[in-house]
Phi, psi and omega in degrees: 000133189266145182300157189277160182296131174302117184299342198256351180285139189275162185276144171300138189299159199299302189305322167290336188274320171319304164288326164292330177290306185301341174274342184284321173294340162275351173089009196260130180267169193286336178302295185286342177277347166288329181304294168319312172281350184090009171242177199282139159317315185309299179305314182306314171304309191296319187285323177274000163261338186062035184204155162230160176278121196261309174200168191305104171092032169237132169225167192228123160315155183232115172237333166088123185277135186331329187272314189294322172306317200280326172302313180283332163292329178300303180309296193307337191111348190287147174283164172309312185300310189314306194281324174312311171296348157273017182073027165259061180294347167290309146337300193287320199273318184292314174316295178319306188286349166305322210104340161092347185252151172294310194307317175285322172298333172277331170293331180271339167300295214292327162309321171297341189298132183301177182291312190285330187283325183285336187264351161277326178284320180299334193276328171288344179284298190308304177318306184295311195303305187308322183297299197298316177303311190290317177305310190290332179276357198056040191225117185276185182284113188105357193249124185273147187288302169208176195305315185284010174269016168278324195268341192263144194288154193245132183262135188074042182224000000 
């Protein structure tokens, strides 16, 4: 038997509900979406649910700042028009100004990194890509595919 709903718990905000629904429709977990948006899973859930728990049975409303909601909407795949329809014109304007896609937002952020941070990021991306390709090919890190690979140039060494 399920417990009755808490009558004091606020309903999700329209923008939070739209972001959560878009993620569910895409088969994306809150954890993965939060990570992609650069938020903790807890903060993601606070903004999408529209509240945070202050103490048992006590809830405080959570709106989420416009830049954060715009980032979340981009990750969820919402358009500025869809976000505007939820009542978040402020975040919709930012999403539109960002180009509306997460890829463009990430590229702009990467361009602002200092050279040390950019090198660190490149190393992480390279390692992840290597692991992905090696996994598809059935080889682990450091395992050669065949004897001919020793003749190929090695980048980054």
